[in-house]
Tab-separated table of C-alpha atoms in Angstrom:
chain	number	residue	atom	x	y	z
A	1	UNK	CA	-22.330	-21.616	-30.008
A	2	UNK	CA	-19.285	-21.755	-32.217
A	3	UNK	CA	-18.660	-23.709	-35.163
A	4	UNK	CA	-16.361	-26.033	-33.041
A	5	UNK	CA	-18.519	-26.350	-30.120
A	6	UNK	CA	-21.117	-27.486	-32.136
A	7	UNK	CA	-18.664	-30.485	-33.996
A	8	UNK	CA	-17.987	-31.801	-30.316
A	9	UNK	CA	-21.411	-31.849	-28.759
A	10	UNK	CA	-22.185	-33.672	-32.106
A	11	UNK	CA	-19.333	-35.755	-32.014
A	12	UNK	CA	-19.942	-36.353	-27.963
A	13	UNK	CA	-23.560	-37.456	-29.036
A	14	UNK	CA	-22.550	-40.033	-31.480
A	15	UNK	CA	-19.751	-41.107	-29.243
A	16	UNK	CA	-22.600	-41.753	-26.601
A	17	UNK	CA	-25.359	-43.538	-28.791
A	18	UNK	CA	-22.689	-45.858	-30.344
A	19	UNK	CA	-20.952	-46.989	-27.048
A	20	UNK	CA	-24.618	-48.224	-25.928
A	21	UNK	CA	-25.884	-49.206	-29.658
A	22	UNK	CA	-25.953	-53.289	-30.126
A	23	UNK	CA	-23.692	-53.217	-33.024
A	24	UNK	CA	-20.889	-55.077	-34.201
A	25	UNK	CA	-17.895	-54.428	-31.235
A	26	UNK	CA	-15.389	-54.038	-34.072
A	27	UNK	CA	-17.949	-51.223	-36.272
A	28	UNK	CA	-18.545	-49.772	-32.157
A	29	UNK	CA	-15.017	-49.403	-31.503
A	30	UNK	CA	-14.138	-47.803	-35.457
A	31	UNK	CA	-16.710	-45.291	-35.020
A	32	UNK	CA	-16.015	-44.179	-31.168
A	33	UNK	CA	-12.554	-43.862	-32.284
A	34	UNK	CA	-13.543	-41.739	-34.980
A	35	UNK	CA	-15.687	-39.538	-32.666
A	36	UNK	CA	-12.985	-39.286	-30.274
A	37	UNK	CA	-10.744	-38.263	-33.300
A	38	UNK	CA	-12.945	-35.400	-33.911
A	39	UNK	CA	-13.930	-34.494	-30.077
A	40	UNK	CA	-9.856	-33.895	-29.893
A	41	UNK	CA	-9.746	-32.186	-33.014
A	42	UNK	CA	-12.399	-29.992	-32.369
A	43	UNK	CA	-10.595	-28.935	-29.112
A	44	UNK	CA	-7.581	-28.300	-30.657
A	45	UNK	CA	-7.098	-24.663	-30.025
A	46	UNK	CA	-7.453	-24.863	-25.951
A	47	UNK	CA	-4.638	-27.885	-26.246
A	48	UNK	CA	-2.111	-24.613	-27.956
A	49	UNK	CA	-3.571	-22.604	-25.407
A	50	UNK	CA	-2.558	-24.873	-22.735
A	51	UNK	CA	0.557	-25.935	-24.082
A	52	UNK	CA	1.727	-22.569	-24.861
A	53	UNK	CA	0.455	-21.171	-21.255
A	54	UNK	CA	3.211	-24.165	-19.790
A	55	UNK	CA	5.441	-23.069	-22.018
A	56	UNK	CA	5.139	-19.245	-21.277
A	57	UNK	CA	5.591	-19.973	-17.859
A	58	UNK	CA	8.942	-21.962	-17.822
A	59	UNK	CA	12.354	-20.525	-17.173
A	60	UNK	CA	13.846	-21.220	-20.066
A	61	UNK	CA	13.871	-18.621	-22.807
A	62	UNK	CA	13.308	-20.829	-25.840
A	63	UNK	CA	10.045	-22.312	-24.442
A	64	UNK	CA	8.748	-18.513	-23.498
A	65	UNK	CA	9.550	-17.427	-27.045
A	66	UNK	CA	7.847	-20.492	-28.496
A	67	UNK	CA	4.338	-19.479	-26.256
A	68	UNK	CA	4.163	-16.837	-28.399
A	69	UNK	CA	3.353	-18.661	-31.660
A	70	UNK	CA	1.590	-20.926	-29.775
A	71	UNK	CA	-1.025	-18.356	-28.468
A	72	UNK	CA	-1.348	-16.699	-31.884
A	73	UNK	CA	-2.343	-20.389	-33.235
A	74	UNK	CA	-4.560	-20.893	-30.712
A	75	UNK	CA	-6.801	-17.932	-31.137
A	76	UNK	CA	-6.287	-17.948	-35.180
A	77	UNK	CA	-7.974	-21.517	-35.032
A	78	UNK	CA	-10.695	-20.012	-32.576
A	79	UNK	CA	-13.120	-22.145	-30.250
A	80	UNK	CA	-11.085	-21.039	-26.978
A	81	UNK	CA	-13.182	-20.789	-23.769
A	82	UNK	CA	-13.885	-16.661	-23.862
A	83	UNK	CA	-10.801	-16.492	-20.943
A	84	UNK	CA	-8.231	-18.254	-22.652
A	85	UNK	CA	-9.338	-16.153	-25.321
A	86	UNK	CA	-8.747	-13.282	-23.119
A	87	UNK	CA	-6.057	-14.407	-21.378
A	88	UNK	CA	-4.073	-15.211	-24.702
A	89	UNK	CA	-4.876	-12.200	-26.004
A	90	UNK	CA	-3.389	-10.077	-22.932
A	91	UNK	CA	-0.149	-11.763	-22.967
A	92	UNK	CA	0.343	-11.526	-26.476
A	93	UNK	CA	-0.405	-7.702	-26.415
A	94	UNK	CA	2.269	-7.897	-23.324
A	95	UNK	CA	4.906	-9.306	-25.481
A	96	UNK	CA	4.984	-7.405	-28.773
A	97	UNK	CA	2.084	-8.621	-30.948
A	98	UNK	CA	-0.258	-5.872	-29.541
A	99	UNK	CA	-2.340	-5.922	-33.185
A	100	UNK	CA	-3.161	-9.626	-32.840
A	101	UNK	CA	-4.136	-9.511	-29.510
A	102	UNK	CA	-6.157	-6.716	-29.753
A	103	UNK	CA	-8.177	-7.928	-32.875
A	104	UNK	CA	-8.929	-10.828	-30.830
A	105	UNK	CA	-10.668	-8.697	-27.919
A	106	UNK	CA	-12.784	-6.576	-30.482
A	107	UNK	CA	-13.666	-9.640	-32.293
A	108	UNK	CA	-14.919	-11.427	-28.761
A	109	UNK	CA	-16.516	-7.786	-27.296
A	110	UNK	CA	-18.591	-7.638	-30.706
A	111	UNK	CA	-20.014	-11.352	-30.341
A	112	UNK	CA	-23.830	-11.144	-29.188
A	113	UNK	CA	-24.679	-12.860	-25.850
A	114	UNK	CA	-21.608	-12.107	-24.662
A	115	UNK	CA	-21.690	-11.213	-20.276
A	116	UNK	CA	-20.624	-7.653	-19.446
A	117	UNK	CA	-17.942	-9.292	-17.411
A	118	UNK	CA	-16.702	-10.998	-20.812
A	119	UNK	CA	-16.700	-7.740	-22.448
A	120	UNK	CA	-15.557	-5.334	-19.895
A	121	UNK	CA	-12.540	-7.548	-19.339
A	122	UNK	CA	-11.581	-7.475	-23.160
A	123	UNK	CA	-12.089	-3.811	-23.929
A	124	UNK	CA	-9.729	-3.199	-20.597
A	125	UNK	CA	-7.436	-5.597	-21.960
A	126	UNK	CA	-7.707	-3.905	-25.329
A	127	UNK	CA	-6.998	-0.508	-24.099
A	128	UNK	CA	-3.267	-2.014	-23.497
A	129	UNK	CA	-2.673	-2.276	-27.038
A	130	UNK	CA	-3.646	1.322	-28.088
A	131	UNK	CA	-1.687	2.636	-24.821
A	132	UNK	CA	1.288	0.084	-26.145
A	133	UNK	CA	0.854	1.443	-29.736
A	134	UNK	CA	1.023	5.528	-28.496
A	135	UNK	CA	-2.813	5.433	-28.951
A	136	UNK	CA	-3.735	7.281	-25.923
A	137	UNK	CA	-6.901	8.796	-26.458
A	138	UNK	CA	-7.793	5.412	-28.140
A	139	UNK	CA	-7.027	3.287	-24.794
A	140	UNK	CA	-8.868	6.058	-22.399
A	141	UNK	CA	-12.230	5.438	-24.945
A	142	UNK	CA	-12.030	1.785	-24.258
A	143	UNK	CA	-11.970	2.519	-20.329
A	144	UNK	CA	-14.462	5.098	-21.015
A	145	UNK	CA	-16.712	2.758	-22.493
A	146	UNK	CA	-16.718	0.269	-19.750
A	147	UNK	CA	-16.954	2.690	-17.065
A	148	UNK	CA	-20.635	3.859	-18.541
A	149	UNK	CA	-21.791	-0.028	-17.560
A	150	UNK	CA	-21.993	-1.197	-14.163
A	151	UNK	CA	-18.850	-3.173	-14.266
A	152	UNK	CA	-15.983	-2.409	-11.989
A	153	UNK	CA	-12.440	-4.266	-11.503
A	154	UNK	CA	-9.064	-3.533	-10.187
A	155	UNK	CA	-7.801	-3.680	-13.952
A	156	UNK	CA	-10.481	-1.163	-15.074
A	157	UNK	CA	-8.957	1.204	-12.210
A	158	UNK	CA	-5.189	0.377	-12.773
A	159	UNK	CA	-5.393	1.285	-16.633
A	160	UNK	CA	-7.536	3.858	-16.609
A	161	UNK	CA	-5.162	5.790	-13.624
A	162	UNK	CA	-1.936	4.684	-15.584
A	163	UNK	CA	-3.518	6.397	-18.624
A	164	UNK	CA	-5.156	9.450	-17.004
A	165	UNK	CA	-1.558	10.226	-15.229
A	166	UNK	CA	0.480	10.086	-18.435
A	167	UNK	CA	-2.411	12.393	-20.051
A	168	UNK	CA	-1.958	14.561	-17.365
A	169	UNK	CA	-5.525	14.557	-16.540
A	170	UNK	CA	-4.941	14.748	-12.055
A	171	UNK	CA	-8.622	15.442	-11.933
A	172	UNK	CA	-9.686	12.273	-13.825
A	173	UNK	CA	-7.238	10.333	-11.805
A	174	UNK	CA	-8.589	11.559	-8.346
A	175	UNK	CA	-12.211	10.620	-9.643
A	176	UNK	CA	-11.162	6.739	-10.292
A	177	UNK	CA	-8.781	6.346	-6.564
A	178	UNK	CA	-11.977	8.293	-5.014
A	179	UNK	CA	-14.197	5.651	-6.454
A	180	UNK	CA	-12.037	2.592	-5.866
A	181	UNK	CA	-11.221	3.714	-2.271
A	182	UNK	CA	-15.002	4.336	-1.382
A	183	UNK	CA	-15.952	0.660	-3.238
A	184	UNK	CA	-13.131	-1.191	-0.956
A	185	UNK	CA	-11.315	-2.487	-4.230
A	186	UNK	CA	-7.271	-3.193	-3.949
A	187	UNK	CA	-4.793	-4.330	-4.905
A	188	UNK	CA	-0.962	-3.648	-4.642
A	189	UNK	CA	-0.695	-1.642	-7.820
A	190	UNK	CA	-3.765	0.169	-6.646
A	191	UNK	CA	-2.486	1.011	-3.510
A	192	UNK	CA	1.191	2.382	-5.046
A	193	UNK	CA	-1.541	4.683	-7.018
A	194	UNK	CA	-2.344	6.268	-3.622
A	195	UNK	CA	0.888	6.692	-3.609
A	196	UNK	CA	1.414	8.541	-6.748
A	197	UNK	CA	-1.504	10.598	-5.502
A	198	UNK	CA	-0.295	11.930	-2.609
A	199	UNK	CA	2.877	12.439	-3.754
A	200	UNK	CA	1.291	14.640	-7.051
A	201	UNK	CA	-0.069	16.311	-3.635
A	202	UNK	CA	3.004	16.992	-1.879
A	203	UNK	CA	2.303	14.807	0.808
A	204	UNK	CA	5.852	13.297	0.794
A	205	UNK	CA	5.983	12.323	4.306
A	206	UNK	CA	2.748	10.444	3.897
A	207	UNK	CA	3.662	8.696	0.726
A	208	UNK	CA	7.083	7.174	1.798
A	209	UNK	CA	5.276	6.077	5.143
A	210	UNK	CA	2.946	4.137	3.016
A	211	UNK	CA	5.504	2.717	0.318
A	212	UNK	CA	7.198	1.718	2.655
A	213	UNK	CA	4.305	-0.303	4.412
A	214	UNK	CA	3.758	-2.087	0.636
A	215	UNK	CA	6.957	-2.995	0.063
A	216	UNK	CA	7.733	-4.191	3.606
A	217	UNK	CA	4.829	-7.110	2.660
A	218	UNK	CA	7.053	-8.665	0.009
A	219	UNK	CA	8.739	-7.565	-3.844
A	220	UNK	CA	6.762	-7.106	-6.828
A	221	UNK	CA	7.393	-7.804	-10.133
A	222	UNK	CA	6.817	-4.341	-11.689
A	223	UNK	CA	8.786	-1.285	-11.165
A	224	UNK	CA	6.555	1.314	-10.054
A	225	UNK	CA	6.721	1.322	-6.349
A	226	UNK	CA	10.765	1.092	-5.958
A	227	UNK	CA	10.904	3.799	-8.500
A	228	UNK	CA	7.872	5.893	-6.697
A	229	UNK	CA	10.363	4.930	-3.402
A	230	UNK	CA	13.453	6.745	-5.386
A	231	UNK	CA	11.263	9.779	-6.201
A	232	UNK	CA	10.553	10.462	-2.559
A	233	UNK	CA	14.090	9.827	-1.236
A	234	UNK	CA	15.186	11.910	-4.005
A	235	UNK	CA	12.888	14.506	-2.743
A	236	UNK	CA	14.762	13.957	0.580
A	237	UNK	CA	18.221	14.172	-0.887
A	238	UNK	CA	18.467	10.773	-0.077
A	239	UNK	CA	20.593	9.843	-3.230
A	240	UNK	CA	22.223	6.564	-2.233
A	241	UNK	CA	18.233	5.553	-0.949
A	242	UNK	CA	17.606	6.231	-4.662
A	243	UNK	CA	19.895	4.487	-6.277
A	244	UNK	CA	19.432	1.348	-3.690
A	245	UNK	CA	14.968	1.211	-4.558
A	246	UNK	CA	16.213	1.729	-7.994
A	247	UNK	CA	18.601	-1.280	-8.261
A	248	UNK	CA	15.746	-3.042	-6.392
A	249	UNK	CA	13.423	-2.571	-9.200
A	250	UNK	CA	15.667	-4.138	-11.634
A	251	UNK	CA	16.404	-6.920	-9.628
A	252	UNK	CA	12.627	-7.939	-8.800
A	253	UNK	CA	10.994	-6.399	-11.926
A	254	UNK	CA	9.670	-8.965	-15.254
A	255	UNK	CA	9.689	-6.049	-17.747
A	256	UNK	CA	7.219	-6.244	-20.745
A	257	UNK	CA	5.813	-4.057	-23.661
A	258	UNK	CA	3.306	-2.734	-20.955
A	259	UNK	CA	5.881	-1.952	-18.174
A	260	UNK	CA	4.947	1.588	-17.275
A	261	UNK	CA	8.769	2.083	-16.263
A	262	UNK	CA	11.387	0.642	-18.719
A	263	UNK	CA	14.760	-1.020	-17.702
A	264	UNK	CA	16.225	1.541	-19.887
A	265	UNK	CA	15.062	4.437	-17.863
A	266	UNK	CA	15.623	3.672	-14.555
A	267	UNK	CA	19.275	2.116	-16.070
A	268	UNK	CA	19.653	5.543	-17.016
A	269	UNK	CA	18.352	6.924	-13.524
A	270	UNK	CA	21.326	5.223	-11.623
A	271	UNK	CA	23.773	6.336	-13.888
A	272	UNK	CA	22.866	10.311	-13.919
A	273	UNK	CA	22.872	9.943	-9.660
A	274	UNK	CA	26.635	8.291	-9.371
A	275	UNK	CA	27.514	12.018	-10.443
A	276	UNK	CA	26.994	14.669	-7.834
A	277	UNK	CA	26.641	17.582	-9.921
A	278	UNK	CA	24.034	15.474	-12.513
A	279	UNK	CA	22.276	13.930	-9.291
A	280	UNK	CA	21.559	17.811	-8.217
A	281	UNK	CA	19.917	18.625	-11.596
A	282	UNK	CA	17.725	15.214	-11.175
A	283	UNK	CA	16.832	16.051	-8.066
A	284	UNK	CA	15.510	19.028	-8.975
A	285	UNK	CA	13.575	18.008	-12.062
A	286	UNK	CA	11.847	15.471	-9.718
A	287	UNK	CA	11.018	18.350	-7.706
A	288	UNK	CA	9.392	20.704	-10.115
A	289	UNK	CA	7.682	17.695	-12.085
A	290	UNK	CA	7.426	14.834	-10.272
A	291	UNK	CA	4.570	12.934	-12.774
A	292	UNK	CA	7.483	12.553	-14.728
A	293	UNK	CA	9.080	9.836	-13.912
A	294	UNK	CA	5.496	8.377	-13.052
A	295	UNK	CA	4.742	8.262	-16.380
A	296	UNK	CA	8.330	6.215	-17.569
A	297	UNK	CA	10.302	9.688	-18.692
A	298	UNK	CA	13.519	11.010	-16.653
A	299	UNK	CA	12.465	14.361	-15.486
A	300	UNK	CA	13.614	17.373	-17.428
A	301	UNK	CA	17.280	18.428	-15.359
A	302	UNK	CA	16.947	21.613	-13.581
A	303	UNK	CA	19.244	24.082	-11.555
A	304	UNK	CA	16.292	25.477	-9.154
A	305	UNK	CA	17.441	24.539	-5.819
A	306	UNK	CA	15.215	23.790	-3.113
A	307	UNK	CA	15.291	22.980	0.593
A	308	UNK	CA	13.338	20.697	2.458
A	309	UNK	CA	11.373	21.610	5.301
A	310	UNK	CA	9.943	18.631	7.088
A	311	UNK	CA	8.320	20.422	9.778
A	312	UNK	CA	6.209	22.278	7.468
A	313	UNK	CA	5.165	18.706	5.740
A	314	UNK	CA	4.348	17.693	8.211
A	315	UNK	CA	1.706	20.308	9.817
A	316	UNK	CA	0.575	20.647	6.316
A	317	UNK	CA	-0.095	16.673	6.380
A	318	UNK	CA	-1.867	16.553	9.612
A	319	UNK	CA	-4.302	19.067	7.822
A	320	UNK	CA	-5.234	17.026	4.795
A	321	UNK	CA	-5.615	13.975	7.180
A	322	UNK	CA	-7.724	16.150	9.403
A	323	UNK	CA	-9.706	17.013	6.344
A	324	UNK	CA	-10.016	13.270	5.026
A	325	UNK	CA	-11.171	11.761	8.454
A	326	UNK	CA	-13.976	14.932	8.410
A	327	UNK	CA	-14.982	13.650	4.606
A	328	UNK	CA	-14.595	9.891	5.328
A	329	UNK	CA	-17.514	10.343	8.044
A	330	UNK	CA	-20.250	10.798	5.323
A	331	UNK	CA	-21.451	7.058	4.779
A	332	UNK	CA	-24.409	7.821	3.156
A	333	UNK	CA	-25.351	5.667	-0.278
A	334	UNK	CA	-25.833	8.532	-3.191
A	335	UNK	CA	-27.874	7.672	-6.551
A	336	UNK	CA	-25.024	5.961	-8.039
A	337	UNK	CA	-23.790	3.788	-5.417
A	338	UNK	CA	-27.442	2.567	-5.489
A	339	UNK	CA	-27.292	1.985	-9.021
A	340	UNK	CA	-23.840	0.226	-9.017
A	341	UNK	CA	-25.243	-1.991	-5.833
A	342	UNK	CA	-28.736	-2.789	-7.397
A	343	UNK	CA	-26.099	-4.115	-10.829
A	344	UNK	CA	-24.226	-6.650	-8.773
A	345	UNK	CA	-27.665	-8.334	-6.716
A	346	UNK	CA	-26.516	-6.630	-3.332
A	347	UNK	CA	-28.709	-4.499	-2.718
């Protein structure tokens, strides 16, 4: 128990005993207020946490830029409930204060006592700041480290594929949407992954059958799946498709300092495509190296042509399906399945 927790179950106490004490009314009501005083002082940090969180979420720009300090206050006077701690934290890391935020997680994931769903969730939420900072290998260690432990979220799979893909490390990322597949866990970002997985593949026909399922639902407010919509017209020559999921991104997207995709980029995206002999080179660059633009960086331009064939897609599709369906029949629990299951009370 913190040092302020401690001041208000005191001051809560005292509050208590007084009110039903047979003392003077006047000395009753002096010292109550004084307790209350100190109650509300003592839970001063979650009332900037809570202001600030209002503030952050209004339209106006002055208020949003004013959540900032008022998150940093909070957590500097400390006593926040370990999710607001989290949670303030997170968005600070999101909006350029990544070295506050994250000293705030590693101070909370090093307290004693703490739950493994308390520290999981700040050592994912810590890995943004290294990714933010260019600290790759530092952000895969914190995902590392939580993936050892039994606990499993759709943020623990989201970072750790966003980080695996810009490493370049396909086999890593196949592990983590094998294991989230087979453990039923999704979410919309999760399922553009799949996406970016069987496009990686060459599976184009399959991937803009299913982005197109996810964004038929309703818009999101990050980039990734009009962009990962672009690639795979672009695959198709589809250049004006492009351009359209592309303009779509920055009309529905809330970019941040962990926006995989930058305004800038795809800005830059729809400019090289309104010229025909520029769009060609794109094209092509998508082609050869498609993780690319994944990973937030225009693809390097290239002048090796290529033509489409759809009918060959599309028998070579039908055999990875076959394949899948003929893998997806073994339903049998291994070692750590029984492991994870016995960790959560389930089994």
């Amino acid at each position: 128990m913190n040092k302020n927790s401690v001041i208000l179950v005191v001051s809560l106490a005292i509050f208590l005993i007084i009110a039903i004490s047979p003392v003077n009314n006047l000395v009753k009501l002096a010292v109550m207020a004084l307790a209350l005083i100190v109650i509300i002082w003592s839970r001063r940090a979650t009332f900037y946490f809570v202001t600030a969180n209002k503030n952050y979420t209004s339209k106006d720009p002055e208020k949003r830029k004013k959540s900032i300090d008022g998150f940093k206050k909070a957590l500097q006077l400390g006593g926040l409930p370990d999710n607001y701690t989290i949670s303030a934290a997170s968005l600070l890391i999101q909006n350029g204060e990544a070295e506050v935020g994250k000293a705030a997680l590693d101070k909370l994931a090093s307290k004693s006592g703490k739950s493994l769903q308390v520290v999981s969730n700040a050592k994912i939420s810590a890995s943004m700041a290294c990714w933010i900072e260019k600290d790759l290998d530092g952000a895969i260690k914190y995902i590392e480290e939580v993936k050892k432990t039994a606990y499993r979220d759709k943020n623990l799979y989201i970072n750790g594929a966003t980080y695996y893909l810009e490493k370049g490390d396909i086999t890593a990322f196949n592990k983590l949407c094998d294991e989230w597949k087979e453990k039923n866990v999704q979410s919309p970002a999760l399922k553009d992954l799949e996406v970016v997985r069987e496009m990686l593949r060459g599976n184009w026909r399959k991937a803009g059958n299913m982005i197109n399922d996810i964004l038929s639902l309703k818009s999101y407010s990050f980039a990734d799946p009009y962009v990962h919509k672009a690639q795979i017209r672009l695959h198709y020559h589809d250049v004006n498709g492009a351009v359209e999921a592309l303009k779509e991104a920055l009309e529905n997207t809330k970019f941040n300092a962990c926006s995989v995709i930058t305004k800038d980029i795809i800005e830059k995206a729809i400019n090289i495509l309104e010229d025909k002999e520029s769009a060609r080179k794109l094209i092509n660059g998508n082609e050869e190296n498609p993780l690319s633009l994944v990973n937030g960086r225009l693809p390097a331009f290239s002048d090796k042509d290529f033509v489409v064939n759809e009918e060959k897609e599309e028998k070579t599709e039908q055999k990875v399906s076959r394949k899948e369906e003929e893998s997806s029949a073994n339903t049998d629990l291994t070692d750590d399945d029984e492991e994870w299951l016995k960790a959560h009370g389930l089994s």
